[in-house]
C-alpha cells in the first residue's frame, strides 16, 4: 500500500503514481536458477526454446529503448542480447561512464520490466564494427601490453573491467537468481578465429579467461562464441549465416546460435547489404529443426554509430544492418512480420521440442527431410496419430533444393514444399508456417516530423515545393587550416597518431617548415623535375597543404604516398592532416595497428639530395577548432560566427554548414562538415 501524507496532492497525481507503482511491481521476476543440459538452457527447472534479439544500447538513445524492447517482445523475442562497450564505459582509465546511452543498468532493467531475459556479452573485446573493437585507446599505452593473449598487463586490465561489470550487475540484483533478467553471459568474442596467431599463449589465454569468468560468482552459465576449444564449463556457440549443422564440443552442452547475421554492415561507398527474409526464416527454422535451442538475431535492431563509435576502417555511421527493426526504430517489413509469424509457429512446437532429447529423422526425398519431435518418444509411433492429451508431436519438413518445389508424403498426407523452405507442423499434421511464403505486407514508411507529427498533406506538398528556396537559409563558417590554438606543441621527429590524439579526435595536424634555395629552384627548372613527398605508409585519410593551400589528398588503409609538390624560393609551411575513419575493430595484434604514418617521410628531388622529414621539427595540433568548440551543439553553436551562405561563394577546404533540418516546421538544426 502506498500512503501519501500530503493530502493536498491532486487526485490525478495520485492515480498516476499508483499506476506507475503497480506496473513496475508486476514485472519483477521471482528469483530463478539457470542451468543447462545437452538439449537446452534449463530456466527455473524447465527446458526452454528461446528467441533472442540483439539490441546494442549505445546504438540507440535511451528515449528509444522502451519502444525497441516492446517491438522486440511483440515480434516474438524472449531474450534481448547486447555486448558491453569498454571504451564507452571507461573512456579514461579508472573513470567510468554509465550514463545516457551507456546506462547499461537502466537498459537491463527495462528489459526485465518487459518480462524478457537478457544475454549479456561482456567480452570485453566485441568487434561489432565498433571503434577499436571496444577497447579503449589508452589500453595501448600500458607498458608491455599485448591484447588477447597470455599477457599479464592485458589480463590484469581485462579482469578488472569484466569484474566491474559483473559486480555492477550483482549490486543491482540483475542476475536471474536475484530476480533479474540476466540468464547468460559471454566472455571473449570470436577468439577462435585469432587463437592460432598467438600459438600456445593463445590456448593458455582461453583457459585463463574461462576460469577468470567462472570465478566471478555470477551464478549463470557463460558462453564463448566461435571457440571450439571452450573449456568444459563454458558453452561454445555458433556465429554465422547458418548454424543448423553446428554441434558444441561436448555432448553435455546445448546448441546455441549467438549471432544469426540477418544483414551486414556497410562501408563508405559500398552497397547496402540485404538478406531476404525467406532465407533468414529458413535458417532459423532449420536451426530449431535440427536440435538448436537458443537463436539470437545479430541484429534485431542495428541502430546508429553515434559520434565517433564506428569501427573500421571506413564503416558508415548507420548500423541499420537490414535488421527487423530499422535504424529509426521502425518495423522493417516484411522482415519483422514474417519473423514474428515464424516465432509464433516455433512456440507452438515448444512442448514437443523441449520434451525430446533428440528428433526422429525421416528422409522424404533426394533433398527433402523431416525431423519429428515427440513429447514421449518411447511410446511414439510415426504412423499413429495420438491425441494431444497423450503426447505432443511437432514436425519440420525441409526442402533444401534451392530451385525446385517438391511434393512429399509425411504420415500419409501430401505436402508441397517450395524451394529452400521449411514447413512447420506444430501438431505433426497441419502446416502453421512455411518459411518461403511471406504473409507480412511490405511497408511504405513515412518518417514523420518528430516535433510536428500532424503536418497535413497540403503542408507536405508545400514543403516539397519550397525545396529550391531552402538553400537560402544555409549558413557556414570556415575551419582554419593548420595550427589554431595555443595547445599545440613541437617535437623533433614524427609521433604516432593515436599516441598524440588519444582518440579524442580523428584529426591531427603536423606542420614543418621547408627552406628552398635558389639553387634548388634552378635545379628543378634545369632538369624539368619537381620534388615529391614520399610517405612509406599511411591510413586512413591524408590531406597535404603548402602555405595553407590544399595540394593533394590520399585515402586508404596503410598505403604508400607519392605526392608531387611545388615550392617557391624561401620558406614554406608543409602541413599534413592525418585523419582516422574508424579504428581497426577486427584481427590479431590490434594494439600494433595504430594510425597516421609508418616508416619514413621524405622530400625527394632537391639538389643536395633527399630531405628526411622523419627527423625534422614538427608542430602538432590535435583536432579541428569547430570540433573542440562544439559548434555542432545547440548550446555552443551560436558562438561560431555563422554567416549566410551565398550560392556563388567559393567554399574553403574545410567548411561547417548549418541548416534547418525540417524546414519551417521544426527547430532542429543539422551540422555538416
XYZ file of C-alpha atoms in Angstrom:
673
model
C 0.000 0.000 0.000
C 1.220 3.482 -0.865
C 0.332 6.205 1.662
C 0.583 9.900 0.809
C 0.840 12.097 3.886
C 0.278 15.329 1.988
C -3.487 15.367 1.441
C -3.166 18.363 -0.865
C -1.717 16.244 -3.675
C -4.149 16.398 -6.625
C -6.202 13.268 -7.258
C -4.845 12.975 -10.812
C -1.302 12.798 -9.492
C -2.294 10.120 -7.003
C -3.722 7.973 -9.789
C -0.605 8.367 -11.953
C 1.738 7.464 -9.119
C -0.278 4.398 -8.196
C -0.383 3.116 -11.778
C 3.374 3.536 -12.169
C 3.989 1.625 -8.949
C 1.677 -1.216 -9.873
C 3.192 -1.674 -13.344
C 6.756 -1.841 -12.014
C 5.888 -4.218 -9.204
C 4.071 -6.612 -11.542
C 7.048 -7.037 -13.868
C 9.797 -8.124 -11.493
C 10.900 -11.763 -11.813
C 10.726 -14.171 -8.952
C 14.301 -15.437 -8.437
C 15.087 -18.470 -10.607
C 18.129 -20.558 -11.454
C 19.544 -21.192 -14.916
C 21.377 -24.398 -15.782
C 21.617 -26.459 -18.944
C 21.846 -29.945 -20.361
C 22.673 -31.269 -23.821
C 19.300 -30.112 -25.165
C 18.667 -26.582 -23.893
C 19.002 -23.982 -21.187
C 17.006 -25.002 -18.142
C 15.214 -21.984 -16.689
C 13.581 -22.443 -13.316
C 13.712 -26.204 -13.785
C 12.279 -26.246 -17.321
C 13.949 -26.539 -20.705
C 13.235 -23.602 -22.989
C 13.411 -22.858 -26.705
C 14.450 -19.213 -26.887
C 14.386 -16.449 -29.491
C 16.768 -13.549 -28.824
C 17.019 -10.128 -30.409
C 20.268 -8.175 -30.495
C 20.000 -4.507 -29.463
C 23.164 -2.551 -28.640
C 22.087 0.032 -26.092
C 24.645 2.722 -27.153
C 23.433 2.500 -30.752
C 20.091 3.994 -29.736
C 19.083 6.859 -27.484
C 17.643 5.990 -24.053
C 14.360 7.508 -25.216
C 14.181 4.804 -27.897
C 14.890 1.862 -25.600
C 11.347 1.193 -24.280
C 9.844 1.112 -27.770
C 12.632 -1.060 -29.182
C 12.225 -3.575 -26.370
C 8.430 -3.568 -26.749
C 8.665 -4.132 -30.513
C 11.104 -6.982 -29.914
C 8.724 -8.631 -27.472
C 5.792 -8.124 -29.830
C 7.876 -9.725 -32.577
C 8.298 -12.873 -30.501
C 11.604 -12.363 -28.680
C 12.128 -13.996 -25.297
C 15.616 -12.544 -24.791
C 17.446 -9.289 -25.538
C 21.173 -9.519 -26.262
C 23.883 -6.888 -26.134
C 27.616 -6.509 -25.840
C 29.160 -4.187 -23.291
C 31.431 -1.465 -24.688
C 34.618 -0.963 -22.710
C 35.772 2.236 -24.406
C 32.363 3.798 -23.797
C 32.203 2.741 -20.163
C 35.826 3.566 -19.286
C 36.991 6.312 -21.689
C 39.738 7.242 -19.222
C 41.374 4.555 -17.117
C 39.577 4.365 -13.790
C 36.889 6.881 -14.788
C 33.635 5.101 -15.563
C 30.638 6.194 -17.589
C 27.267 4.515 -17.071
C 25.070 7.428 -18.120
C 22.994 8.360 -21.145
C 23.417 5.890 -23.999
C 25.812 3.911 -21.789
C 23.384 3.420 -18.900
C 23.630 -0.360 -19.009
C 21.765 -0.856 -15.731
C 18.768 1.125 -16.944
C 18.691 -0.833 -20.204
C 18.824 -4.224 -18.482
C 16.102 -3.183 -16.049
C 13.861 -2.057 -18.922
C 14.302 -5.480 -20.489
C 13.364 -7.142 -17.211
C 10.360 -4.862 -16.748
C 9.072 -6.151 -20.093
C 9.307 -9.736 -18.880
C 12.224 -10.596 -21.183
C 15.503 -12.308 -20.371
C 18.937 -10.847 -21.082
C 22.083 -12.241 -22.709
C 24.998 -10.005 -21.691
C 28.138 -10.440 -23.783
C 30.863 -8.784 -21.731
C 33.790 -9.668 -23.974
C 35.331 -7.177 -23.315
C 36.581 -7.380 -26.915
C 33.423 -7.095 -29.010
C 34.417 -6.453 -32.645
C 30.853 -5.295 -33.523
C 32.136 -2.873 -36.185
C 32.730 -0.650 -33.162
C 35.732 1.661 -32.866
C 38.851 -0.339 -31.892
C 36.678 -3.398 -31.241
C 35.516 -1.843 -27.982
C 38.991 -1.477 -26.498
C 39.821 1.946 -25.025
C 42.790 3.502 -26.818
C 44.545 4.169 -23.501
C 44.965 0.412 -23.184
C 47.701 0.571 -25.855
C 49.824 2.813 -23.653
C 50.213 0.336 -20.795
C 53.861 -0.843 -20.810
C 54.416 -4.328 -22.180
C 50.804 -4.954 -23.130
C 49.691 -7.396 -25.814
C 45.956 -7.735 -26.374
C 44.051 -11.021 -26.130
C 46.873 -13.360 -25.238
C 48.609 -14.759 -22.170
C 49.962 -11.341 -21.243
C 49.856 -10.205 -17.631
C 49.249 -6.459 -18.234
C 46.333 -7.235 -20.558
C 44.833 -9.931 -18.344
C 45.010 -7.602 -15.366
C 43.106 -4.836 -17.179
C 40.621 -7.226 -18.749
C 39.819 -8.885 -15.431
C 39.378 -5.513 -13.775
C 36.756 -4.421 -16.343
C 34.908 -7.742 -16.501
C 34.784 -7.798 -12.710
C 33.447 -4.243 -12.716
C 30.543 -5.232 -14.969
C 29.706 -8.450 -13.098
C 29.876 -6.680 -9.725
C 27.621 -3.909 -11.029
C 25.040 -6.450 -12.175
C 25.284 -8.228 -8.806
C 24.909 -4.958 -6.927
C 21.794 -4.081 -8.934
C 20.398 -7.624 -8.439
C 20.084 -8.240 -12.171
C 21.017 -11.926 -12.342
C 18.217 -14.463 -12.596
C 18.812 -15.963 -9.142
C 18.440 -12.429 -7.739
C 15.153 -11.848 -9.560
C 16.789 -10.111 -12.527
C 16.613 -10.885 -16.252
C 20.235 -11.933 -16.964
C 20.316 -15.645 -17.807
C 23.544 -15.918 -19.789
C 26.949 -14.228 -20.006
C 29.718 -14.266 -22.594
C 33.465 -13.979 -22.100
C 35.779 -13.111 -25.017
C 34.359 -12.976 -28.544
C 35.159 -14.947 -31.694
C 38.649 -15.621 -30.372
C 38.824 -18.970 -32.142
C 39.489 -17.101 -35.391
C 42.544 -15.420 -33.829
C 43.849 -18.106 -31.477
C 46.291 -19.614 -33.978
C 48.035 -16.251 -34.364
C 49.121 -16.437 -30.711
C 50.269 -20.069 -30.599
C 50.405 -21.765 -27.216
C 49.891 -18.454 -25.426
C 46.509 -18.210 -27.149
C 45.414 -21.588 -25.780
C 46.564 -20.613 -22.305
C 44.674 -17.335 -22.587
C 41.418 -19.139 -23.419
C 41.745 -21.307 -20.323
C 42.596 -18.290 -18.181
C 39.627 -16.258 -19.491
C 37.224 -19.124 -18.803
C 38.487 -19.689 -15.261
C 38.518 -15.966 -14.530
C 34.897 -15.583 -15.658
C 33.663 -18.634 -13.761
C 35.348 -17.363 -10.616
C 33.375 -14.113 -10.506
C 30.308 -15.667 -8.882
C 27.750 -14.506 -11.448
C 25.669 -17.632 -10.905
C 24.546 -18.073 -14.539
C 26.152 -20.001 -17.428
C 28.899 -18.487 -19.574
C 29.411 -18.899 -23.315
C 32.267 -18.379 -25.771
C 31.271 -17.882 -29.406
C 33.349 -19.341 -32.237
C 35.506 -21.144 -29.692
C 35.588 -24.854 -30.438
C 38.077 -25.478 -27.620
C 35.990 -23.690 -24.985
C 36.780 -25.300 -21.605
C 34.348 -27.750 -20.073
C 32.124 -25.394 -18.087
C 31.855 -22.830 -20.902
C 29.309 -23.364 -23.700
C 30.797 -22.897 -27.161
C 28.361 -21.273 -29.591
C 27.936 -20.554 -33.288
C 28.132 -17.253 -35.214
C 27.220 -17.484 -38.901
C 24.508 -17.137 -41.525
C 23.539 -20.801 -40.986
C 24.115 -22.818 -37.827
C 21.778 -25.789 -38.302
C 24.769 -28.142 -38.613
C 26.633 -26.792 -35.593
C 27.442 -29.106 -32.702
C 29.066 -27.955 -29.431
C 32.342 -29.520 -28.315
C 30.674 -31.637 -25.628
C 27.557 -33.841 -25.666
C 26.605 -32.167 -22.375
C 26.198 -28.682 -23.882
C 23.172 -27.249 -25.727
C 23.343 -25.879 -29.271
C 23.258 -22.077 -29.131
C 23.446 -19.582 -32.007
C 24.792 -16.288 -30.635
C 24.909 -14.419 -33.960
C 22.458 -15.052 -36.777
C 23.572 -12.429 -39.303
C 20.305 -11.091 -40.717
C 22.200 -8.441 -42.700
C 25.675 -6.941 -42.694
C 27.437 -3.656 -42.042
C 28.128 -1.052 -44.726
C 31.380 0.600 -45.766
C 31.662 4.082 -47.211
C 30.953 3.864 -50.927
C 29.732 0.272 -50.615
C 26.369 -1.304 -51.284
C 23.692 -1.667 -48.628
C 23.663 -5.407 -47.826
C 20.306 -7.180 -47.844
C 19.386 -10.659 -46.674
C 15.966 -11.838 -47.897
C 13.628 -12.711 -45.076
C 12.764 -16.024 -46.750
C 16.379 -17.146 -46.402
C 16.639 -15.814 -42.854
C 13.469 -17.635 -41.794
C 14.722 -20.808 -43.465
C 17.966 -20.615 -41.469
C 16.107 -20.139 -38.179
C 13.615 -22.940 -38.821
C 16.411 -25.331 -39.834
C 18.319 -24.490 -36.652
C 15.412 -25.500 -34.416
C 14.541 -28.398 -36.734
C 17.974 -29.951 -36.245
C 18.260 -29.566 -32.477
C 19.043 -25.911 -31.793
C 17.705 -24.310 -28.632
C 18.602 -20.583 -28.481
C 18.979 -18.312 -31.506
C 19.989 -14.645 -31.390
C 19.470 -12.233 -34.275
C 22.519 -10.101 -34.945
C 20.984 -7.577 -35.185
C 17.277 -7.322 -34.316
C 17.822 -3.563 -34.160
C 21.124 -2.304 -35.542
C 20.810 1.400 -34.853
C 23.359 4.158 -35.305
C 27.065 4.617 -34.633
C 26.758 7.938 -32.859
C 29.695 10.308 -32.614
C 32.959 8.541 -33.401
C 31.951 4.995 -32.479
C 32.106 3.475 -35.984
C 34.771 0.841 -36.368
C 36.792 0.463 -39.432
C 38.361 1.481 -41.371
C 35.672 3.225 -43.409
C 32.432 1.905 -41.863
C 29.489 4.260 -42.171
C 27.676 5.742 -39.184
C 24.491 3.815 -39.917
C 24.355 0.342 -38.399
C 20.927 -0.475 -39.811
C 22.137 -3.995 -40.651
C 18.970 -4.747 -42.650
C 17.502 -5.709 -39.277
C 13.821 -6.397 -38.485
C 13.704 -3.015 -36.717
C 15.405 -0.350 -38.805
C 17.828 2.375 -37.767
C 14.974 4.721 -36.844
C 13.186 2.194 -34.642
C 10.505 1.378 -37.223
C 9.418 -2.134 -38.172
C 11.162 -3.203 -41.366
C 8.579 -5.137 -43.300
C 8.178 -7.825 -44.429
C 11.156 -8.958 -42.310
C 9.703 -8.092 -38.905
C 6.238 -9.520 -39.604
C 7.406 -12.711 -41.322
C 9.759 -13.493 -38.461
C 7.012 -12.776 -35.938
C 4.892 -15.461 -37.610
C 7.876 -17.827 -37.615
C 8.457 -17.304 -33.895
C 4.798 -17.980 -33.144
C 4.971 -21.262 -35.052
C 8.122 -22.338 -33.209
C 6.468 -21.535 -29.874
C 3.572 -23.815 -30.826
C 6.153 -26.602 -31.087
C 7.949 -25.840 -27.822
C 6.196 -28.507 -25.768
C 7.479 -31.246 -28.039
C 10.840 -29.601 -28.691
C 11.805 -29.395 -25.029
C 10.464 -32.861 -24.213
C 12.512 -34.741 -26.795
C 16.222 -35.282 -26.222
C 16.669 -35.522 -29.981
C 14.440 -35.555 -33.062
C 13.481 -38.553 -35.157
C 14.796 -38.185 -38.691
C 12.927 -39.150 -41.871
C 14.202 -38.845 -45.421
C 11.334 -37.696 -47.652
C 13.161 -37.320 -50.962
C 16.587 -36.706 -52.504
C 16.805 -33.222 -50.919
C 13.803 -33.349 -48.618
C 13.686 -34.462 -44.991
C 11.648 -34.344 -41.810
C 12.605 -34.036 -38.165
C 9.907 -35.088 -35.719
C 9.746 -34.228 -32.025
C 7.564 -36.207 -29.632
C 6.748 -35.371 -26.075
C 7.116 -39.050 -25.269
C 9.498 -40.629 -27.753
C 9.309 -44.061 -26.068
C 5.609 -44.513 -26.892
C 5.575 -42.626 -30.185
C 4.908 -44.417 -33.445
C 5.336 -42.259 -36.543
C 2.358 -43.677 -38.399
C -0.024 -43.353 -35.466
C -1.882 -40.162 -34.611
C -2.009 -39.580 -30.849
C -4.217 -37.041 -29.134
C -2.557 -34.036 -27.532
C -3.539 -35.308 -24.122
C -1.420 -38.407 -24.774
C 1.598 -36.882 -26.490
C 2.617 -33.693 -28.256
C 4.082 -34.160 -31.726
C 5.697 -31.435 -33.840
C 7.461 -31.749 -37.167
C 9.629 -29.728 -39.520
C 9.581 -30.632 -43.220
C 12.504 -29.200 -45.180
C 13.181 -28.853 -48.887
C 16.848 -27.909 -49.271
C 16.635 -27.847 -53.061
C 17.299 -24.212 -53.970
C 15.367 -24.256 -57.253
C 12.561 -26.817 -57.331
C 9.296 -27.321 -55.486
C 8.870 -30.825 -54.084
C 5.787 -32.829 -53.116
C 6.370 -35.190 -50.204
C 4.311 -37.689 -48.229
C 4.507 -37.401 -44.469
C 2.409 -39.580 -42.182
C 0.038 -40.379 -45.014
C -0.535 -36.779 -46.128
C 0.819 -34.895 -49.125
C 2.709 -31.635 -48.650
C 4.032 -29.225 -51.267
C 7.358 -27.703 -50.212
C 8.619 -24.606 -52.058
C 12.332 -24.439 -52.900
C 14.673 -23.726 -49.987
C 11.949 -23.793 -47.368
C 10.816 -25.374 -44.127
C 7.215 -26.117 -43.247
C 6.422 -26.177 -39.531
C 3.716 -28.578 -38.338
C 3.085 -27.970 -34.610
C 0.719 -30.968 -34.446
C 2.562 -33.145 -36.999
C -0.346 -32.653 -39.370
C -1.246 -29.056 -40.203
C 1.192 -26.518 -41.634
C 1.288 -23.428 -39.416
C 4.099 -21.703 -41.279
C 6.301 -22.052 -44.335
C 9.489 -20.017 -44.443
C 9.192 -19.191 -48.174
C 5.592 -17.978 -48.041
C 5.657 -14.378 -46.835
C 2.344 -13.211 -45.466
C 3.601 -9.943 -43.964
C 2.952 -6.884 -46.099
C 5.863 -4.825 -47.363
C 5.585 -1.438 -45.709
C 5.905 2.027 -47.183
C 7.398 4.157 -44.438
C 6.629 7.821 -43.947
C 9.028 9.217 -41.382
C 7.005 11.929 -39.726
C 8.371 15.138 -38.280
C 9.063 14.194 -34.672
C 8.315 17.691 -33.366
C 5.274 18.344 -35.542
C 3.728 14.945 -36.321
C 0.404 16.340 -37.537
C 1.578 18.095 -40.700
C -1.183 17.918 -43.279
C -0.772 16.600 -46.817
C -1.028 20.120 -48.338
C 1.725 21.268 -45.978
C 3.926 18.354 -47.032
C 3.375 19.223 -50.674
C 4.170 22.850 -49.937
C 7.372 21.774 -48.181
C 8.460 19.830 -51.256
C 7.721 22.818 -53.480
C 9.886 25.038 -51.288
C 12.993 22.867 -51.547
C 14.562 25.169 -54.116
C 14.493 28.066 -51.665
C 15.829 26.173 -48.661
C 19.421 26.828 -49.728
C 18.899 30.499 -48.896
C 18.836 29.634 -45.185
C 22.102 27.687 -45.142
C 24.848 29.225 -43.025
C 28.555 28.478 -42.898
C 31.755 29.088 -41.005
C 35.241 28.307 -42.260
C 37.518 25.948 -40.356
C 41.078 27.333 -40.039
C 43.803 25.435 -41.855
C 46.665 24.318 -39.638
C 47.603 25.357 -36.124
C 44.662 27.082 -34.464
C 45.241 27.049 -30.686
C 47.875 27.524 -28.012
C 47.594 23.836 -27.111
C 49.943 22.900 -29.976
C 53.402 21.565 -29.199
C 56.667 20.988 -31.060
C 58.644 17.738 -31.177
C 61.714 16.628 -33.080
C 60.562 13.735 -35.266
C 57.258 12.065 -36.079
C 54.870 10.847 -33.397
C 52.324 8.080 -33.836
C 48.848 9.496 -34.434
C 46.965 7.767 -31.606
C 49.671 8.473 -29.041
C 49.024 12.158 -29.667
C 45.253 12.294 -30.147
C 44.407 9.623 -27.521
C 41.421 9.072 -29.821
C 39.861 12.342 -28.644
C 39.675 13.425 -32.291
C 40.051 11.827 -35.698
C 42.251 14.708 -36.856
C 45.916 15.516 -36.246
C 47.776 18.441 -37.828
C 51.526 18.125 -38.500
C 53.408 21.232 -39.638
C 57.068 21.710 -40.526
C 58.945 24.479 -42.323
C 60.816 23.779 -45.560
C 63.610 26.032 -46.923
C 64.082 26.133 -50.688
C 67.271 27.767 -52.032
C 67.822 29.498 -55.353
C 69.965 26.521 -56.328
C 67.027 24.134 -55.711
C 64.714 26.190 -57.932
C 67.375 26.374 -60.661
C 67.941 22.615 -60.368
C 64.221 21.897 -60.881
C 63.966 24.235 -63.856
C 67.150 22.969 -65.473
C 66.210 19.288 -65.122
C 62.437 19.808 -65.610
C 61.636 17.915 -62.411
C 59.523 18.574 -59.342
C 60.142 17.474 -55.759
C 57.978 14.661 -54.399
C 56.623 13.977 -50.911
C 57.142 10.272 -50.180
C 55.440 8.573 -47.218
C 56.137 4.870 -46.737
C 52.679 4.109 -45.340
C 49.596 5.961 -44.050
C 45.984 5.359 -43.023
C 43.029 6.339 -43.452
C 42.906 9.853 -44.949
C 45.726 12.315 -45.566
C 45.431 15.910 -46.788
C 48.569 17.794 -47.834
C 48.867 21.592 -47.676
C 51.594 24.037 -48.666
C 51.189 27.515 -47.169
C 47.542 26.800 -46.435
C 46.645 25.573 -49.928
C 45.437 22.013 -50.412
C 47.655 20.271 -52.973
C 46.632 16.629 -52.572
C 44.513 14.050 -50.754
C 45.108 10.337 -50.239
C 42.908 7.664 -48.698
C 43.445 4.011 -47.960
C 44.483 1.533 -45.314
C 48.267 1.612 -44.926
C 49.075 2.810 -48.440
C 52.239 4.410 -49.850
C 52.089 8.117 -50.747
C 53.881 9.701 -53.723
C 52.690 13.309 -53.975
C 54.359 15.832 -56.348
C 54.790 19.200 -54.621
C 55.808 22.673 -55.706
C 57.672 25.136 -53.506
C 58.619 28.752 -54.058
C 62.066 30.026 -53.151
C 62.395 30.730 -49.443
C 60.459 29.278 -46.505
C 57.215 27.336 -46.937
C 54.950 25.625 -44.423
C 54.255 21.978 -45.209
C 51.176 20.747 -43.345
C 49.927 17.183 -43.165
C 46.467 16.463 -41.767
C 46.075 12.788 -40.897
C 42.585 11.505 -40.191
C 41.213 8.217 -38.921
C 37.858 6.921 -40.189
C 37.154 4.294 -37.556
C 39.922 2.351 -35.857
C 40.536 -1.277 -36.760
C 37.993 -3.425 -34.940
C 38.903 -6.929 -36.071
C 42.042 -9.033 -36.272
C 45.001 -10.159 -34.220
C 47.502 -7.751 -32.651
C 45.144 -4.761 -32.627
C 47.459 -2.900 -30.270
C 50.047 -2.703 -33.060
C 47.748 -1.353 -35.763
C 47.868 2.334 -34.845
C 47.078 5.254 -37.141
C 48.711 8.094 -39.010
C 52.091 7.267 -40.584
C 54.503 4.363 -40.632
C 58.059 4.284 -41.836
C 59.882 7.239 -43.332
C 58.633 10.564 -44.677
C 60.934 12.418 -47.056
C 61.101 15.018 -49.813
C 62.923 13.857 -52.918
C 64.267 15.837 -55.872
C 66.310 18.506 -54.079
C 69.724 19.479 -55.462
C 71.612 18.251 -52.424
C 69.607 15.038 -52.104
C 66.543 13.852 -50.208
C 65.314 15.619 -47.090
C 64.420 13.191 -44.279
C 61.334 14.738 -42.684
C 61.107 11.891 -40.172
C 63.791 13.707 -38.185
C 62.508 17.241 -38.742
C 60.967 19.526 -36.146
C 57.143 19.221 -36.296
C 54.407 21.294 -34.690
C 51.408 19.192 -33.651
C 47.789 20.277 -33.235
C 45.040 17.854 -32.240
C 41.618 18.217 -33.808
C 39.608 20.878 -35.595
C 38.723 24.201 -34.000
C 34.985 23.817 -34.582
C 35.130 20.313 -33.197
C 36.665 21.419 -29.886
C 34.405 24.475 -29.678
C 31.467 22.062 -30.115
C 29.815 24.309 -32.664
C 27.643 21.350 -33.646
C 25.783 21.517 -30.308
C 22.714 23.579 -29.527
C 24.477 25.159 -26.543
C 27.645 26.305 -28.332
C 26.782 26.797 -31.996
C 25.945 30.494 -31.876
C 29.489 31.326 -30.720
C 30.950 30.195 -34.035
C 30.175 33.330 -36.023
C 27.953 31.834 -38.711
C 27.357 33.804 -41.907
C 24.732 33.355 -44.575
C 25.917 31.060 -47.339
C 25.982 32.699 -50.750
C 25.212 30.491 -53.711
C 28.189 31.840 -55.633
C 30.589 31.607 -52.680
C 33.823 29.687 -53.182
C 33.977 27.099 -50.395
C 37.137 26.753 -48.362
C 38.820 23.375 -47.920
C 37.056 22.836 -44.593
C 33.689 24.448 -44.006
C 30.997 23.867 -41.419
C 27.425 24.229 -42.681
C 24.209 24.719 -40.732
C 20.625 24.390 -41.926
C 17.126 23.762 -40.620
C 16.701 20.003 -40.820
C 12.902 20.019 -41.038
C 12.270 23.263 -42.944
C 9.816 25.725 -41.381
C 8.071 23.106 -39.232
C 10.675 22.377 -36.562
C 13.618 23.881 -34.750
C 16.167 21.102 -35.072
C 19.417 22.092 -36.778
C 21.760 19.982 -38.866
C 25.507 20.470 -38.961
C 27.746 19.167 -41.689
C 31.472 19.395 -42.021
